[in-house]
Protein backbone atom coordinates (compact mmCIF):
# COMPACT_ATOMS: atom_id res chain seq x y z
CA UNK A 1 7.75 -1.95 25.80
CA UNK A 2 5.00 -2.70 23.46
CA UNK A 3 1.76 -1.02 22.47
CA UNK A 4 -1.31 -1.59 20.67
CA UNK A 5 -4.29 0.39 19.42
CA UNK A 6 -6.84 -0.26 17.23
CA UNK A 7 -7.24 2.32 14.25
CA UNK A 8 -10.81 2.10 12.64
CA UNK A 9 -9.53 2.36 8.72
CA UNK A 10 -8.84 0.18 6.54
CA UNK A 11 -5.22 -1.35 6.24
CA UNK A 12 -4.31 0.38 2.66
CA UNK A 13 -5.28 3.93 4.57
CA UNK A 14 -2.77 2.87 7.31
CA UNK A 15 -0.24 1.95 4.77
CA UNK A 16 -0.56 5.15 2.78
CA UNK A 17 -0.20 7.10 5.21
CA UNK A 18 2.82 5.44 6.82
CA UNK A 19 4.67 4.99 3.63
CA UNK A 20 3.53 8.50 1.48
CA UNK A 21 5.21 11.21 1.49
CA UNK A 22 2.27 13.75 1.18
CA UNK A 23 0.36 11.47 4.03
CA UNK A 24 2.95 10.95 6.62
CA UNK A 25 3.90 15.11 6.70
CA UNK A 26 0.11 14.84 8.42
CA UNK A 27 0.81 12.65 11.30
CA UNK A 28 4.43 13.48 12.13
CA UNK A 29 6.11 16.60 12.61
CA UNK A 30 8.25 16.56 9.04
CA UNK A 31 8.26 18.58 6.21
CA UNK A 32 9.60 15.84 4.25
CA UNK A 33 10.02 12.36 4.11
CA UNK A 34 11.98 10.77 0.61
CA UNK A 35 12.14 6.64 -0.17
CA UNK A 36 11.28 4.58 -3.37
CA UNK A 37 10.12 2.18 -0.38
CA UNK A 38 12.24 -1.27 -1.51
CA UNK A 39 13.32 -3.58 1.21
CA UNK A 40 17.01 -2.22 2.18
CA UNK A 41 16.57 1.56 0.75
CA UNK A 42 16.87 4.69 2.83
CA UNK A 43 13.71 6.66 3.95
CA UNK A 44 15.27 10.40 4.18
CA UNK A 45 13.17 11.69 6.82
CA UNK A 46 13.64 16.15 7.55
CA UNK A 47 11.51 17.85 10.03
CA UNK A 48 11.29 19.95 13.27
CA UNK A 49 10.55 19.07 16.80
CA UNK A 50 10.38 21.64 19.46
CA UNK A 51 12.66 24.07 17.44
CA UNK A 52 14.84 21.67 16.47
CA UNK A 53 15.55 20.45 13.02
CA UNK A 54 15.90 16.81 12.39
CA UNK A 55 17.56 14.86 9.15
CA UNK A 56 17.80 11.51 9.69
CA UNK A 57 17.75 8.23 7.31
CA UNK A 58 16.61 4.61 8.23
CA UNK A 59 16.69 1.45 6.01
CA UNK A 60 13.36 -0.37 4.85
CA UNK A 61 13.59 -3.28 6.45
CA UNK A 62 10.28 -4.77 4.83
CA UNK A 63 7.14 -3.06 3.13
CA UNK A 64 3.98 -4.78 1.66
CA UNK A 65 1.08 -3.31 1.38
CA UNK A 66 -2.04 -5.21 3.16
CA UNK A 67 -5.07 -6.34 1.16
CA UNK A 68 -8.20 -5.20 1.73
CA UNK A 69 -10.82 -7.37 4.04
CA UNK A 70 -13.54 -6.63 1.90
């Protein structure tokens, strides 16, 4: 399955707040979320959904941030 949607921001807000800490605790039900962001690190994701705590790591697979359209 695959799904768009158009988010009217510019592509360094999306970024920050997909790859900072203090941004992505916004969006996502975590209290904290750990990387240095490099291709092949860990992002150390801890949180809660519905009364249940979740730890979990994934790799960085790839991370750029877009330039501005300006």
């Amino acid at each position: 399955m695959r799904k768009s949607i158009f988010i009217e921001a510019r592509p360094e807000t999306i970024f920050d707040a997909l790859t900072r800490s203090d941004e992505i605790v916004k969006y996502f039900p975590l209290k904290k979320v750990k990387s240095d962001w490099k291709a092949d690190s860990e992002i150390l994701f801890d949180g809660e959904i519905n009364g249940n705590e979740i730890h979990r790591a994934s790799p960085v697979t790839l991370c750029c941030r877009a330039k501005s359209r300006t």
